[in-house]
Every structure is written in C-alpha cells, then in structure tokens.
Coordinates of C-alpha atoms and ligand atoms in Angstrom, one line a residue:
X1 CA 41.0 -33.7 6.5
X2 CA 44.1 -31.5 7.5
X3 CA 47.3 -33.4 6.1
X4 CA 49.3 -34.0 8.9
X5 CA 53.0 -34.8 9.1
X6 CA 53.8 -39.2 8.7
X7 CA 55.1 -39.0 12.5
X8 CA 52.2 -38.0 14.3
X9 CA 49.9 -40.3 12.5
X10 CA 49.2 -43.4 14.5
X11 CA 50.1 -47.2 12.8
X12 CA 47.5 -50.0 13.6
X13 CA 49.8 -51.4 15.7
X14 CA 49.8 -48.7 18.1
X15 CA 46.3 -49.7 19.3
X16 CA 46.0 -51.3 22.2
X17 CA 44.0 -55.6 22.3
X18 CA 40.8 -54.9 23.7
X19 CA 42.0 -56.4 27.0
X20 CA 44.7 -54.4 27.6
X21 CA 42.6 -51.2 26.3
X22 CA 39.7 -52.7 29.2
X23 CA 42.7 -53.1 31.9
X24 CA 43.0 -49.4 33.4
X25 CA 40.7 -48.2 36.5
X26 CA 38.8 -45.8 33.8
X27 CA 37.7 -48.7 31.8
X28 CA 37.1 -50.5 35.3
X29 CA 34.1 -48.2 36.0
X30 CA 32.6 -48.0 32.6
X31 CA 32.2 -52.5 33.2
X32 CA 31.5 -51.6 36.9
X33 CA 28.2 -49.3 35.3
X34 CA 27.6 -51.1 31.7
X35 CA 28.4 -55.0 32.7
X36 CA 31.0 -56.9 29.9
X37 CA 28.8 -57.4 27.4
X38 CA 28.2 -53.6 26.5
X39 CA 32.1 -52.3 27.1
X40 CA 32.9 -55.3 25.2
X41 CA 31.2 -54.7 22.5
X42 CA 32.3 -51.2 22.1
X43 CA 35.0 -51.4 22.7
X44 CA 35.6 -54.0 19.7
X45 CA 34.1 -51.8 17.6
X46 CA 35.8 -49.0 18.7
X47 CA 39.6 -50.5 17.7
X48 CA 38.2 -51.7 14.8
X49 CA 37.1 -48.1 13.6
X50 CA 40.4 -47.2 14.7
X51 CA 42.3 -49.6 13.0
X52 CA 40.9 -48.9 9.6
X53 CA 41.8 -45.1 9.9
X54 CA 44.8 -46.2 10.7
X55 CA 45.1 -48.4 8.0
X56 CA 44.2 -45.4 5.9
X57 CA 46.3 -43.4 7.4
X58 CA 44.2 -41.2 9.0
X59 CA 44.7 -41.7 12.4
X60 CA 46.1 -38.9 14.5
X61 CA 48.2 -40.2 17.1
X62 CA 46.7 -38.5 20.1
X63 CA 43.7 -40.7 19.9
X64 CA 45.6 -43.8 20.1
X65 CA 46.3 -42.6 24.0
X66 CA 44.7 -44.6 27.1
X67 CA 42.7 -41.3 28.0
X68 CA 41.5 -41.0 24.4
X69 CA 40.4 -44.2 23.9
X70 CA 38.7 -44.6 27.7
X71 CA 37.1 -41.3 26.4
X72 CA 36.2 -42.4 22.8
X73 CA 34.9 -45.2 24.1
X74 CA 32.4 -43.5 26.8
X75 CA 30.6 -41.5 24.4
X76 CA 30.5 -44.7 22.1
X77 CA 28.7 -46.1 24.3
X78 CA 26.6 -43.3 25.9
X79 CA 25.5 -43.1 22.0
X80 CA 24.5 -46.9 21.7
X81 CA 22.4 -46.2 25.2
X82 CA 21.0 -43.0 24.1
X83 CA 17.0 -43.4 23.1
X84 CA 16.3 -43.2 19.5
X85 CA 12.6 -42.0 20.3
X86 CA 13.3 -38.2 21.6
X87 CA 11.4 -35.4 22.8
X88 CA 11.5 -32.8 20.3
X89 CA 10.6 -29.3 20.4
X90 CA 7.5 -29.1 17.8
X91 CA 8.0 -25.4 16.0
X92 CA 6.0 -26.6 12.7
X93 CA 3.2 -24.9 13.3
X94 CA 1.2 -27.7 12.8
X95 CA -0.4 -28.9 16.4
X96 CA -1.3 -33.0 15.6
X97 CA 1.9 -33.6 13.4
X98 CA 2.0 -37.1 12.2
X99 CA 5.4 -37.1 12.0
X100 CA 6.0 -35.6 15.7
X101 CA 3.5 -38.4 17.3
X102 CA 0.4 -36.7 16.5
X103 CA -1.4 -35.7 19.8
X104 CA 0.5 -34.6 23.2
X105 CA -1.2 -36.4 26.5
X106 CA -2.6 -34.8 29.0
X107 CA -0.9 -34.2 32.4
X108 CA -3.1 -36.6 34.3
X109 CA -3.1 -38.9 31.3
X110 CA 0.7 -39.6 32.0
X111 CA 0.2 -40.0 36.0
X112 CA -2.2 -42.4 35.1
X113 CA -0.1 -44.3 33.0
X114 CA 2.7 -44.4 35.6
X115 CA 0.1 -45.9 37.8
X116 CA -1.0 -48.5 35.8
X117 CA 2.4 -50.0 35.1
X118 CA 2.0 -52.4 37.4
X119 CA -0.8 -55.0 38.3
X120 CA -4.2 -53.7 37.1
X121 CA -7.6 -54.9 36.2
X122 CA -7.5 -54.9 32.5
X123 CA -9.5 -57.9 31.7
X124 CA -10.4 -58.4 35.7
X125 CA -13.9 -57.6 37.2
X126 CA -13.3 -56.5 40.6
X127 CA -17.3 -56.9 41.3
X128 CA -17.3 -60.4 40.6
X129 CA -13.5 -61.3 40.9
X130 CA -13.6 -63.1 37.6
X131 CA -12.3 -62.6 34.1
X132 CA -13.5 -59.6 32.4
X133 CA -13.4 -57.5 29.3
X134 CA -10.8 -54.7 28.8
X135 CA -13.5 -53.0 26.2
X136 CA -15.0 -52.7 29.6
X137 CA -12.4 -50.0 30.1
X138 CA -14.3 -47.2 28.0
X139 CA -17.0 -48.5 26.9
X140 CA -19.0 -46.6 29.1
X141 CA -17.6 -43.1 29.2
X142 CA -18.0 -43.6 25.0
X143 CA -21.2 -44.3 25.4
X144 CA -21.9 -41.5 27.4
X145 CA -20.1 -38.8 25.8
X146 CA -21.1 -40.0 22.1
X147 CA -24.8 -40.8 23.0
X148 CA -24.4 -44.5 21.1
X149 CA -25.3 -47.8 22.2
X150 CA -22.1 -49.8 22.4
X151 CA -18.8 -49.2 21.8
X152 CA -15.4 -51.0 21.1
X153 CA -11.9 -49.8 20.5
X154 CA -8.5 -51.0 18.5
X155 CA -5.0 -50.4 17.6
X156 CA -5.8 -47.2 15.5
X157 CA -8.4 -45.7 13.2
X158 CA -6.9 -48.0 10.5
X159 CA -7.6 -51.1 12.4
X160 CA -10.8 -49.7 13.4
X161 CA -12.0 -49.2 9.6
X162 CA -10.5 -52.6 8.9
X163 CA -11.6 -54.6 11.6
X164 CA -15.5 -52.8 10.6
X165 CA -15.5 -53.8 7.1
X166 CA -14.6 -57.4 7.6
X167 CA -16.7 -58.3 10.1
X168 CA -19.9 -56.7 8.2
X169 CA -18.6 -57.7 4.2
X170 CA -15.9 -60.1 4.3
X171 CA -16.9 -61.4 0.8
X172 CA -19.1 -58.9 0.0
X173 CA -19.8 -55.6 -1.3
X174 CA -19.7 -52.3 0.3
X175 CA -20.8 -49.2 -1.5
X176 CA -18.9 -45.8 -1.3
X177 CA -18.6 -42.5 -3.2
X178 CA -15.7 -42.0 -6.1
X179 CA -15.7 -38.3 -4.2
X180 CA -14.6 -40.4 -0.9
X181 CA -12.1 -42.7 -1.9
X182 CA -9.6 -40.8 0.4
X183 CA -5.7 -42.3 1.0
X184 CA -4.4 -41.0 4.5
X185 CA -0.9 -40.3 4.3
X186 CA 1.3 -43.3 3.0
X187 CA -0.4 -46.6 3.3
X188 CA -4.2 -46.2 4.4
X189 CA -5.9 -46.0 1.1
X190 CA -9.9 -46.9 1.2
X191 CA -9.6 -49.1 -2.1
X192 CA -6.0 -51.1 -0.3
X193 CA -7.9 -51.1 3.0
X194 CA -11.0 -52.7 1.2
X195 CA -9.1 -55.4 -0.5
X196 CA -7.5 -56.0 3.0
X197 CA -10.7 -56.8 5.0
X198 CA -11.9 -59.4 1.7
X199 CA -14.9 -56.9 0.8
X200 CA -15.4 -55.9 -3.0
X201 CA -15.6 -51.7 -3.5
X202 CA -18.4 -51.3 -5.8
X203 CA -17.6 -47.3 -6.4
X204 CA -20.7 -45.1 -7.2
X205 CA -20.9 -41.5 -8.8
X206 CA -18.4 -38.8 -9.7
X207 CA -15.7 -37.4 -7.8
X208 CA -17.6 -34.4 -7.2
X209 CA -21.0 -35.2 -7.5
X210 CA -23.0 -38.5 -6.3
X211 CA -26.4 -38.4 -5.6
X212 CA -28.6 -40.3 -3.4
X213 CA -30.1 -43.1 -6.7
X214 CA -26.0 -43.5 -7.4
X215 CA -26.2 -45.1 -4.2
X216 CA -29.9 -46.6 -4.2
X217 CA -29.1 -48.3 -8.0
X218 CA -26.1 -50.2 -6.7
X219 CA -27.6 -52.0 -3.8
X220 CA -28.5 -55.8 -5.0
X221 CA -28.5 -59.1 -2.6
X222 CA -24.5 -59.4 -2.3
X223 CA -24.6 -55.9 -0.6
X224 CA -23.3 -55.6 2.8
X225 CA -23.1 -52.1 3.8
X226 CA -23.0 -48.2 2.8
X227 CA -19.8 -46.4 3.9
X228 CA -19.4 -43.1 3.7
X229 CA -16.0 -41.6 4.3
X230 CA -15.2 -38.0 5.5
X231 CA -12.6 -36.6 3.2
X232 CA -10.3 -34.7 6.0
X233 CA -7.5 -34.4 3.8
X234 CA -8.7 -32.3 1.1
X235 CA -11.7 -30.4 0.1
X236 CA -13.5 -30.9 -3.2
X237 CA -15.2 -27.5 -4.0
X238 CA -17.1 -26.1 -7.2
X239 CA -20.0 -28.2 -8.6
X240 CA -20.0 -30.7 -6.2
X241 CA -23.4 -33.4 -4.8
X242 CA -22.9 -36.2 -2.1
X243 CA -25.5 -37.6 0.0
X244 CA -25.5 -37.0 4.0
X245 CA -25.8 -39.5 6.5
X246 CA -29.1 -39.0 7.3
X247 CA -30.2 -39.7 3.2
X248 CA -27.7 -42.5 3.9
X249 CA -29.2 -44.2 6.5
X250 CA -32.9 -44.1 5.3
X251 CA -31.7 -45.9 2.1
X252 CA -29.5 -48.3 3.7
X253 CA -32.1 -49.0 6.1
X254 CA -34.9 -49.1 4.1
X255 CA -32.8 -52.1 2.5
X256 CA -31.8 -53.6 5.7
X257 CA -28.5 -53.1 5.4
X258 CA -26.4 -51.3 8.0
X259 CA -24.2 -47.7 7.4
X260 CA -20.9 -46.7 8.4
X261 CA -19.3 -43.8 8.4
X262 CA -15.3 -43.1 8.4
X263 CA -14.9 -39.8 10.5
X264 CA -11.2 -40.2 10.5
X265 CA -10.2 -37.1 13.0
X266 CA -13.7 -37.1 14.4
X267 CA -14.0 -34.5 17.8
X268 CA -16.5 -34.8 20.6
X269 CA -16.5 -31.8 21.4
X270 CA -17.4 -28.8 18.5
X271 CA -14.8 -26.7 17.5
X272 CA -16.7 -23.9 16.6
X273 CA -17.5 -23.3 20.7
X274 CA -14.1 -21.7 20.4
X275 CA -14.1 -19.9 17.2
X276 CA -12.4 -22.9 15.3
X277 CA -12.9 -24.8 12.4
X278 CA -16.0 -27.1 12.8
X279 CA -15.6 -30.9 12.0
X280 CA -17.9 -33.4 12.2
X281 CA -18.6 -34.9 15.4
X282 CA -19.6 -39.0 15.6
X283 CA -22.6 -37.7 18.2
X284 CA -24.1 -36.3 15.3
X285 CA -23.4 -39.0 12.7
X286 CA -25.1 -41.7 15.2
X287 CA -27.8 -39.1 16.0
X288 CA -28.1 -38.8 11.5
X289 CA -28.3 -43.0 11.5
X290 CA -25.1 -44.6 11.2
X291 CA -25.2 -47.9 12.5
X292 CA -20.7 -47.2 13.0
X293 CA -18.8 -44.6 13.7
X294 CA -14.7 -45.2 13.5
X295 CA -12.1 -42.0 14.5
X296 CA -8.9 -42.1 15.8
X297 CA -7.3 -41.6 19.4
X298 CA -4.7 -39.2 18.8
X299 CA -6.2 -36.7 16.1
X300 CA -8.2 -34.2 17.7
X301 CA -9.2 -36.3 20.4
X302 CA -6.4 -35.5 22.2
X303 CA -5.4 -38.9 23.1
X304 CA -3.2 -41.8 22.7
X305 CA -2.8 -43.8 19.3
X306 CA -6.2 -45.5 18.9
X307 CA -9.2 -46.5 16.5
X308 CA -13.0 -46.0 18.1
X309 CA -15.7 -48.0 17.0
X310 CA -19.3 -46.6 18.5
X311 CA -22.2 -47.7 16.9
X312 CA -25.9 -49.8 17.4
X313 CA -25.3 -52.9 20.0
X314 CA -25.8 -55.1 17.3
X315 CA -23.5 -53.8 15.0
X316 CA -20.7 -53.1 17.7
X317 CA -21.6 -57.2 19.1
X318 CA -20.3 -58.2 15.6
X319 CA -17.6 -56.2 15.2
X320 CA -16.1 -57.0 18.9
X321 CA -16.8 -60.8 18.1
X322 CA -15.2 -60.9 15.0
X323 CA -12.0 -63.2 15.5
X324 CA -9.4 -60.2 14.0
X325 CA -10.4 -58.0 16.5
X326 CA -8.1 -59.8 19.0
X327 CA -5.2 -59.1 16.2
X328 CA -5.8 -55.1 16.4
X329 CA -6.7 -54.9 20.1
X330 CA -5.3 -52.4 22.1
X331 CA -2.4 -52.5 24.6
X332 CA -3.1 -51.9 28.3
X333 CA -1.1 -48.6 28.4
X334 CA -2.9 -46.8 25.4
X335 CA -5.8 -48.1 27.0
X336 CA -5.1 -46.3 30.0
X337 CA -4.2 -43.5 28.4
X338 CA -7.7 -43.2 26.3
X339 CA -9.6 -44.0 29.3
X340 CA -7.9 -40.7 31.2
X341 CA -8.4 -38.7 28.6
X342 CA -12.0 -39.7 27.7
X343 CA -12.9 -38.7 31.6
X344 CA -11.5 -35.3 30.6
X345 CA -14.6 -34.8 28.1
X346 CA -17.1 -34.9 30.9
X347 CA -16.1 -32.0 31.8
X348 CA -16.0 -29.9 28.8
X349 CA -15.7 -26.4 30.0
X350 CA -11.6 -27.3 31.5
X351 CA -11.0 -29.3 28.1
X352 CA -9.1 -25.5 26.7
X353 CA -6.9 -26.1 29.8
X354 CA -6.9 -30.0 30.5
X355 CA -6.1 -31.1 27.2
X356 CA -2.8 -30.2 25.6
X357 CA -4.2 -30.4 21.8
X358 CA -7.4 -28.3 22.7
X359 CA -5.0 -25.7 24.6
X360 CA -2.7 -25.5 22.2
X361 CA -5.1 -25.5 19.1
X362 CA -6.9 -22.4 21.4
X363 CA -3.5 -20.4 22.5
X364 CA -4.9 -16.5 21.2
X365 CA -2.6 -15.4 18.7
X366 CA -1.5 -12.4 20.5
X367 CA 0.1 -14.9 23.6
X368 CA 1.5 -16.1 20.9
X369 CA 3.0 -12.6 19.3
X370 CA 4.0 -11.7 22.6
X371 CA 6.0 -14.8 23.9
X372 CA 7.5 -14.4 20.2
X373 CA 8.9 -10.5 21.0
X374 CA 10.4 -11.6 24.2
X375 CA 12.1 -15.0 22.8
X376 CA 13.6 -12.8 20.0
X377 CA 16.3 -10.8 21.5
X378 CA 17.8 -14.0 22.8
X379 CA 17.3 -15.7 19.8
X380 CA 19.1 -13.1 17.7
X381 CA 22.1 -13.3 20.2
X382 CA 22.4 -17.0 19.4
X383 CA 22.4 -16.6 15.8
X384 CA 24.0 -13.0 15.0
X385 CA 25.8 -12.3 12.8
X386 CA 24.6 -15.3 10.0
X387 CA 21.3 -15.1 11.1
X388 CA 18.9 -12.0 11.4
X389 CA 15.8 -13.2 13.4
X390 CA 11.9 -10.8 12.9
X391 CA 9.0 -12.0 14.4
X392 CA 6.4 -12.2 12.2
X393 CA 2.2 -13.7 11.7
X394 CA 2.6 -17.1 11.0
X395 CA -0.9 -19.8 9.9
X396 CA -0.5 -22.8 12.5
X397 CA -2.0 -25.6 11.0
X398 CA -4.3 -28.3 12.9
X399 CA -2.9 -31.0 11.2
X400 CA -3.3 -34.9 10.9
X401 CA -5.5 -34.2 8.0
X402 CA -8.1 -32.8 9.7
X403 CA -9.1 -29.6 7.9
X404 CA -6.3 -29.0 5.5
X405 CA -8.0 -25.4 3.9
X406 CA -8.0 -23.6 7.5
X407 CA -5.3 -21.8 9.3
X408 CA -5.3 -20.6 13.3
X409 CA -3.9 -17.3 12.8
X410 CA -0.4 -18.0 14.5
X411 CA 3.1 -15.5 15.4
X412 CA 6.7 -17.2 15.8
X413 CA 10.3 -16.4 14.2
X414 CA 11.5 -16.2 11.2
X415 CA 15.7 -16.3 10.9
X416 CA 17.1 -15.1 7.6
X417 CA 20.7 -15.2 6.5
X418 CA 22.7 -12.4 6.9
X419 CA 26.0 -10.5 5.5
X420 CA 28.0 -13.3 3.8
X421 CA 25.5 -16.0 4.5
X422 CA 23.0 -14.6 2.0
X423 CA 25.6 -15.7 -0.5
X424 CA 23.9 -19.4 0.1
X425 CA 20.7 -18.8 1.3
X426 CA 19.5 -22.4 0.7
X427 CA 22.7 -23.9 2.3
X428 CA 23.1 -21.6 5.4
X429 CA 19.1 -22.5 5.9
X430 CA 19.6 -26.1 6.1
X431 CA 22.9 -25.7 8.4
X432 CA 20.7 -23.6 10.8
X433 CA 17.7 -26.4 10.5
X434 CA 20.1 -29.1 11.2
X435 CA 22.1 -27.0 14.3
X436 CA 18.3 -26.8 15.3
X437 CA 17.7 -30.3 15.0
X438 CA 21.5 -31.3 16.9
X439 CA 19.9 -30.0 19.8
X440 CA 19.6 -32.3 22.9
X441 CA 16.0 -31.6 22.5
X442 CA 15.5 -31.2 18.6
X443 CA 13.7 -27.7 17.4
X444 CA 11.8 -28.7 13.9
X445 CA 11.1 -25.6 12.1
X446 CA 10.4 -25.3 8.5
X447 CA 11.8 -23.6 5.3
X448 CA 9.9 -21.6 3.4
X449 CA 10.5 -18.5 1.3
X450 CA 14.2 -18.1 2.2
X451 CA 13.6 -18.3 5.8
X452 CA 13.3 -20.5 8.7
X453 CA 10.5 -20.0 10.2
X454 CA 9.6 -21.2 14.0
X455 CA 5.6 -21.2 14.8
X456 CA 5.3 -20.8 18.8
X457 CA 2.2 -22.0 18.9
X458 CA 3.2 -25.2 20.4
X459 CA 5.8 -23.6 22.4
X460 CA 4.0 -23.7 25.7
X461 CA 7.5 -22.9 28.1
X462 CA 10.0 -20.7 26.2
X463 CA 12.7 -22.2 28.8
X464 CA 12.9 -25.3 26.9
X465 CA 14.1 -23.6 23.9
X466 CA 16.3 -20.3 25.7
X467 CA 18.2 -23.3 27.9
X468 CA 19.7 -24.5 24.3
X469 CA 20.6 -21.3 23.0
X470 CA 24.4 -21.4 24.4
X471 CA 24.7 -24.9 22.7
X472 CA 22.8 -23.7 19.2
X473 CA 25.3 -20.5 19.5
X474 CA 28.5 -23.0 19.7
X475 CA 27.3 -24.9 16.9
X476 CA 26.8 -22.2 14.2
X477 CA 30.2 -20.6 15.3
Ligands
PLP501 C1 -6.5 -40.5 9.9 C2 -7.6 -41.2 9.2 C3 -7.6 -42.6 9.2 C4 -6.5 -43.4 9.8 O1 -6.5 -43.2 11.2 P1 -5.3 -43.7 12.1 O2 -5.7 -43.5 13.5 O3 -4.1 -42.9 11.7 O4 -5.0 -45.1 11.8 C5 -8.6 -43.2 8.5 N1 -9.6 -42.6 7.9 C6 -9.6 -41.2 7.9 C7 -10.7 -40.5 7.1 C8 -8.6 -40.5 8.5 O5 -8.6 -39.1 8.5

C-alpha cells in the first residue's frame, strides 16, 4: 500500500446510505437489469468493505465518488453473477482429467441435450402411452454394442460398484484379490466401498500373486460373489500370478455363485485399432463369464458422468430391483447425454472424428508439433522478455486412471524464465501459471523441471488461446 497524504484519504463518513448511493440514474439501470434484491445486496456490502478501509484508513478518496462507487458496485456484482463452473482451456496433457471434468461431449451429444430440456419421454412409453422405464433409454444400444443380456445404468461407476455389491452380498461375503484392492483417487476405496454396500471383504492371496485355489479355498455357504477388479491406476509388475475371468467364472460357477468384474475405465471399442494402449473391454469380460460388468461414462467412453452395469438378465433383474438403485439413478440430462453418445459406437469407423476423447486421444503427434511451431511466435510475443517460450516433445497422458505406465507421444510449449526472472525461477513460474489461469477462459498447464509446460494435445482451435494473448501480455507487464 502506497502511503498517501491524511487529506486525500476518505473518512467513513464520506460514504454515501445505500439509498442515496442507489438514487442516481447509473444505479437506476443496474435495479432496472438485477431487480432490488441483488443491487441491494451489493451494494450493502459494498459500503461496508468501504467503510472498514476507511476505518483503517485506507481508503483513497477517489473511490468514495458517485461514479466510483456506481462502478465498484457493477463489477461487484457482475462477480457475484459470474458462473463458478468455467470452461477452461485443458493444456495438461492429460486427455480425461478428473480434475477438468473428465471426458468432453460430443458435438451431437450437446444438441441433443438442448433438445431434451424440455418435455421428453424418460419414464414414458410412446407405444403404449403408459408409464415406462428410463433404463429403457440404453438398455438396448448396451446390449448391442457389449453383446450382454441386460443392462442398467447409475449415477457413476461408484454407484454402479455399490449398487452391484449390495444387491448380490448385503450381509455377506464377496471374495477379491489383495493384488486388487485398488482406491480411485480420494474416496472410492474397494475395502470403504465394501463396508458401504453391508458385504464382508474376505481378501485372498498376495499383492502380487493369487492363484486360482486362493480363491477356490475361500468359498464356504455365506459366499455371495467373486469380484475381480482391474487395477487401472497402477501396474503391479515382477513376479506377479492372478486368475483371469474366464478361471474366475468356471470356479464361481461351478459353486453357483455369480462373478463380477470392476473394469473401472472400461472401452467398447479396442484401443489398439489405433495404435494405442489396449484396455480391457466389458465385451470380452461377458464373453470370459462374468455374470457383471461395471465402467464409467466419462472415462474413455467418451461420455457424460455415469456408472454401467451389463451383465446376465438375472443378475442385471436384481440389481435394477434393488430398492438403492432408485438413490443412484441417473438424471434425465446425463441420460441423454449417454444415450447420444452410445449411438456414436454403432458406428465405429467415425468414432476418431465423432467423439472428442477418441479424437483427441488419436491427434498424430506431428499435428500436434506443427500447430505448436505456429502458436509459438505469438506466444513468445506475449511473454517476452520474462518468458522465453521452445517448443518441445511432450508424453500426453490418457488419464482418469486408465493406463497410468503409457504415454501418447505429445508436442506443446514450454516457457522458461528469462533475464532477471531466472533469479526466481519457482516464483516467476507460478506468476505465469496463475496469469494463465486469470484468463477469461483459464489455460492449466503444468510445472515441471523449471518450466511451464503447455501439451496441445487437447488444443483442438489455437484461436481460443491466441484471442487471450493481449490480456495474458497486460497481465505479466
Ligand atoms: C474410476 C474407477 C471407479 C470409479 O468410477 P467413477 O465413474 O469415477 O465413479 C471404480 N473402479 C475403478 C477400477 C475405476 O477405475
């Protein structure tokens, strides 16, 4: 705070009443656009900030003018209107970021959506004209595209593993690997989840090795189900054992009881058709003998936030029947959203260009390298001389704990300090991070190294980031 002379500091009682600060014609339109309650509001709040600097003599007399205050009190409440949910510019390098709402919709997802805002027929059956069931909404494109009997769908994956443990072992026990005991970022951990949905872990083998009689030795009459669990997260490698689905399923069979298995990310469609990193796909794990199936909606689906449940008729009757399952059902806009993007997988060969994740997760590094040589002489305008700016090979990241040991060769930015900013390389860093982040629409990087580095893998229209050049430029000056 610059010290400024006694007689251009404002006193407290230099502010205006909030009626007399409300009476001008500026103030007029702001309660013609807002209504009372919002200006009124504000504007309380406003004059009591004020007062208290004031009070603390802190308060420079100009801001104590009409035009001031009408002014102060606009972006006041521009701020209180602005959404805190934002669009942000995703320069991670990691394509389903948790943090940055996991998967990005689909073009004809969102016109869907729109659509569906107002009356639909979520639990209506147009044949009939009589109530009908909103699982009816996808049950049948999941069925087709996964190959399995019946199908059912929830809040998220979470819900979906919850909702499938309680209605086949509430009070029971489930068996499942030590190797597969797997927490999911924060607060979905197998063991928590369990305990949740009133069924008793009974743990069997090693964390790297358990073999098929681990299993076989722990089944006895208060055995519900088998679970096995696929460890996105992290890979356990060396001398390592576990017992596939197929193995699974003739045990758990053999005993009548039924398996499920956890895919967590879970694709329909295989990676490896486009030189990426295979994960499992719940076709196969039906085709192996799981009686269940649960992934998530916004991994590598592609979708909105959801929790799939495909599996035998019988298994799938019980879950949908099960009285929490109206709890965790989902809302009719994600359901919307799902069902567009599930008609997207019949037809596979547009999915690189009809579904944002798949195109981005796709995007050939060299598109990548080349959008990153053109963006950098702008970029370098905007932060010279504190910055210097190389473009470099980055490893994007697919994210949302699916397949944490491979990288998609990438290419973006990386902005070093310069001159007298190297002084503080760590400081100047997280000034430039936060300038980034100030944006009207945010740019996340990432620090690493001494750098800030910007992955354009997800950078699908460089306009979105030259537009806020000018603005990033004025903020590091
Ligand atoms: C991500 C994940 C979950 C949780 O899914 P959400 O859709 O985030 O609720 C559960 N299990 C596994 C194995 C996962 O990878």
């Amino acid at each position: 705070m610059s010290s400024l002379p006694s007689e251009h500091l404002a006193s407290p009682k230099d502010l205006p009443s909030v009626d007399r600060l409300l009476h001008g014609p500026a103030a007029a339109a702001l309660l013609d656009e807002h209504g009372r309650t919002l200006v009124l509001h504000e504007a309380r709040a406003l004059l009591e900030s004020l007062r208290a600097q004031a009070l603390a003599g802190r308060l420079d007399a100009t801001r104590v003018e009409t035009d001031a205050l009408v002014t102060a009190l606009r972006d006041r409440i521009a701020e209180r209107l602005r959404p805190r949910m934002r669009r942000v510019i995703n320069l991670t390098g990691t394509v389903i970021h948790t943090n940055l709402g996991r998967a990005l919709l689909a073009e004809p997802v969102i016109e869907h959506l729109l659509a569906m805002q107002g009356p639909n027929n979520l639990e209506y059956d147009l044949a009939r004209g009589g109530r009908g069931d909103r699982d009816d909404v996808v049950e049948e494109l999941l069925t087709t595209i996964t190959g399995a009997e019946a199908a059912t769908v929830v809040n998220n994956n979470a819900a979906a593993v919850l909702l499938t443990l309680a209605a086949t072992a509430h009070g029971r026990e489930v068996i499942v690997s030590r190797g597969e005991l797997v927490e999911i970022g924060g607060a979905f951990r197998l063991p928590d989840v369990m305990a949740s949905a009133g069924a008793r872990l009974v743990e069997v083998g090693t964390t790297n090795r358990t073999h098929a009689h681990d299993y076989q030795r722990a089944i006895n009459e208060r055995t519900a189900l088998l679970l096995k669990v696929h460890t996105s997260n992290y890979a356990v490698q060396g001398f390592t054992a576990s017992v596939d689905e197929a193995q699974l399923a003739a045990i758990a069979h053999a005993h009548g009881l039924p398996l499920a298995s956890d895919l967590g990310s879970g694709s329909l469609v295989d990676l490896a058709t486009w030189g990426l990193p295979r994960e499992p796909l719940p076709q196969e794990k039906l085709a192996a003998g799981c009686d269940v199936v649960t992934f998530s909606g916004d991994k590598l689906l592609g979708g909105p936030q959801a929790g799939l449940i495909v599996g035998t008729r019988e298994a799938v009757r019980r879950i949908r029947t099960f009285p929490m399952k109206r709890a965790l059902r989902m809302g009719k806009l994600p359901l919307a959203a799902l069902e567009a993007t599930l008609r997207l997988y019949l037809r596979p060969e547009r999915l690189t260009q009809d579904l944002p994740t798949l195109r981005l997760l796709t995007r050939p590094a060299a598109d990548i390298r080349a959008m990153a040589e053109r963006l950098a002489p702008a970029v370098t305008h905007a932060v010279a001389p504190r910055f210097a700016v190389t473009v470099e090979d980055m490893q994007s990241q697919i994210g949302s704990g699916s397949l944490p040991i491979d990288r998609l060769p990438s290419a973006g930015l990386a902005l070093a300090p310069a001159g007298t900013a190297r002084k503080g390389t760590g400081s100047a860093l997280e000034a430039l991070a936060t300038a980034l982040r100030a944006l009207p629409q945010p740019v996340i990087g990432r620090i690493a190294e001494d750098r800030l580095w910007l992955d354009l893998r997800c950078l699908e229209s460089p306009d979105m980031l030259t537009a806020q050049l000018p603005q990033l430029q004025r903020e590091l000056s």
